[in-house]
Amino acid sequence: QVQVVESGGGLIQAGGSLRLSCTASGVTFDDYIMGWFRQAPGKEREGVSLITRDGHGRHVVDSLKTRFTISRDNAKNTLYLQMNNLKPEDTAMYYCAATTEWSLEIKAVKYWGQGTQVTVSS
């Protein structure tokens, strides 16, 4: 059974940092491109970042690339998202995703986590 579990969310003041983690079990972790998505209240889910199977290739959407960094540790089956200088508009549920396509389209995702809430207060 495939399980994708996020952790590390919480309530934080604007300007602070958080590191989200995601572990995957029931799959061969490095068979998958991994990514992060987020969904703010009343908005559609959107792609944030992708990382290649070996971790050498990374993409963060333009609006976030100066503040967010994606990484992975295949030995630990774990994906990370380092988020710095957080802003109230970053408030959202953050989802970990496993995919076989280099795409931030929702339909490309094969496995989803349940999400971890990030709330940034002003």
Coordinates of C-alpha atoms in Angstrom, one line a residue:
Q1 CA 0.0 0.0 0.0
V2 CA 1.4 3.4 -1.0
Q3 CA 1.6 6.0 1.7
V4 CA 2.7 9.6 1.2
V5 CA 2.9 11.6 4.4
E6 CA 3.7 15.2 4.9
S7 CA 4.8 16.9 8.1
G8 CA 6.3 20.2 9.2
G9 CA 3.5 22.6 8.7
G10 CA 2.2 25.0 11.4
L11 CA 1.5 28.6 12.3
I12 CA 4.3 31.0 11.8
Q13 CA 4.7 34.8 11.7
A14 CA 5.5 36.5 8.4
G15 CA 9.2 36.5 7.7
G16 CA 9.8 33.2 9.3
S17 CA 10.9 29.9 7.9
L18 CA 9.5 26.4 7.8
R19 CA 10.8 23.1 6.3
L20 CA 8.2 20.7 5.1
S21 CA 9.0 17.0 4.9
C22 CA 7.4 14.1 3.0
T23 CA 8.0 10.5 3.3
A24 CA 6.8 7.8 0.9
S25 CA 6.4 4.1 1.6
G26 CA 5.1 1.3 -0.5
V27 CA 6.9 2.6 -3.6
T28 CA 10.5 2.7 -4.8
F29 CA 11.0 6.4 -3.9
D30 CA 13.7 7.2 -6.5
D31 CA 11.5 5.8 -9.3
Y32 CA 9.5 9.0 -9.0
I33 CA 9.8 12.7 -9.8
M34 CA 8.6 14.4 -6.6
G35 CA 6.8 17.6 -6.2
W36 CA 5.0 20.0 -3.9
F37 CA 1.6 21.6 -4.6
R38 CA -0.4 24.0 -2.5
Q39 CA -4.1 25.0 -2.2
A40 CA -5.1 28.2 -0.5
P41 CA -8.7 28.6 0.8
G42 CA -11.1 29.2 -2.0
K43 CA -8.5 28.7 -4.7
E44 CA -7.5 25.8 -7.0
R45 CA -4.5 23.6 -6.2
E46 CA -1.4 24.9 -7.8
G47 CA 2.1 23.5 -8.5
V48 CA 5.0 24.8 -6.5
S49 CA 8.1 22.8 -7.2
L50 CA 9.5 19.6 -8.8
I51 CA 12.7 17.6 -8.3
T52 CA 14.1 14.9 -10.5
R53 CA 14.6 11.3 -9.4
D54 CA 18.3 11.8 -8.6
G55 CA 17.7 15.2 -7.1
H56 CA 20.0 17.0 -9.5
G57 CA 17.3 18.8 -11.4
R58 CA 15.0 21.2 -9.7
H59 CA 12.2 23.6 -10.6
V60 CA 10.4 26.2 -8.5
V61 CA 7.7 28.4 -10.0
D62 CA 9.0 31.9 -10.7
S63 CA 7.0 33.7 -8.1
L64 CA 8.6 31.5 -5.3
K65 CA 12.1 30.6 -6.5
T66 CA 13.8 33.2 -4.4
R67 CA 12.3 31.9 -1.2
F68 CA 11.5 28.2 -1.6
T69 CA 14.0 25.3 -2.2
I70 CA 13.1 21.7 -2.9
S71 CA 15.4 18.8 -2.0
R72 CA 15.3 15.1 -1.5
D73 CA 17.2 12.3 0.4
N74 CA 16.6 9.1 -1.5
A75 CA 18.4 7.1 1.3
K76 CA 15.6 8.3 3.7
N77 CA 12.8 8.2 1.1
T78 CA 12.2 11.8 2.1
L79 CA 11.3 15.0 0.2
Y80 CA 11.8 18.5 1.6
L81 CA 10.6 22.0 0.9
Q82 CA 12.5 24.8 2.6
M83 CA 10.4 27.9 2.8
N84 CA 12.0 31.2 3.8
N85 CA 10.7 34.7 4.4
L86 CA 7.1 33.4 4.5
K87 CA 4.3 35.7 3.7
P88 CA 0.6 35.6 4.6
E89 CA -0.2 34.8 1.0
D90 CA 1.8 31.5 1.4
T91 CA -1.0 30.3 3.7
A92 CA -2.3 27.1 2.2
M93 CA -2.5 23.3 2.5
Y94 CA 0.8 21.9 1.1
Y95 CA 0.7 18.6 -0.6
C96 CA 3.5 16.2 -1.6
A97 CA 3.1 14.4 -4.9
A98 CA 4.8 11.6 -6.8
T99 CA 4.7 11.7 -10.5
T100 CA 6.4 10.1 -13.5
E101 CA 6.1 13.3 -15.6
W102 CA 8.1 16.5 -15.4
S103 CA 4.9 18.5 -15.0
L104 CA 3.1 20.6 -12.4
E105 CA -0.2 19.7 -13.8
I106 CA -2.6 18.1 -11.3
K107 CA -3.5 15.3 -13.7
A108 CA 0.2 14.2 -13.9
V109 CA 0.3 13.2 -10.2
K110 CA 0.2 9.5 -9.5
Y111 CA 0.2 9.7 -5.7
W112 CA -0.8 12.4 -3.2
G113 CA -0.2 13.0 0.4
Q114 CA -2.9 14.1 2.7
G115 CA -1.4 17.6 3.1
T116 CA 0.1 19.7 5.9
Q117 CA -1.3 23.1 6.8
V118 CA 0.9 26.2 6.7
T119 CA -0.6 29.4 8.2
V120 CA 1.4 32.6 8.0
S121 CA 0.2 35.4 10.3
S122 CA 1.0 39.1 9.5

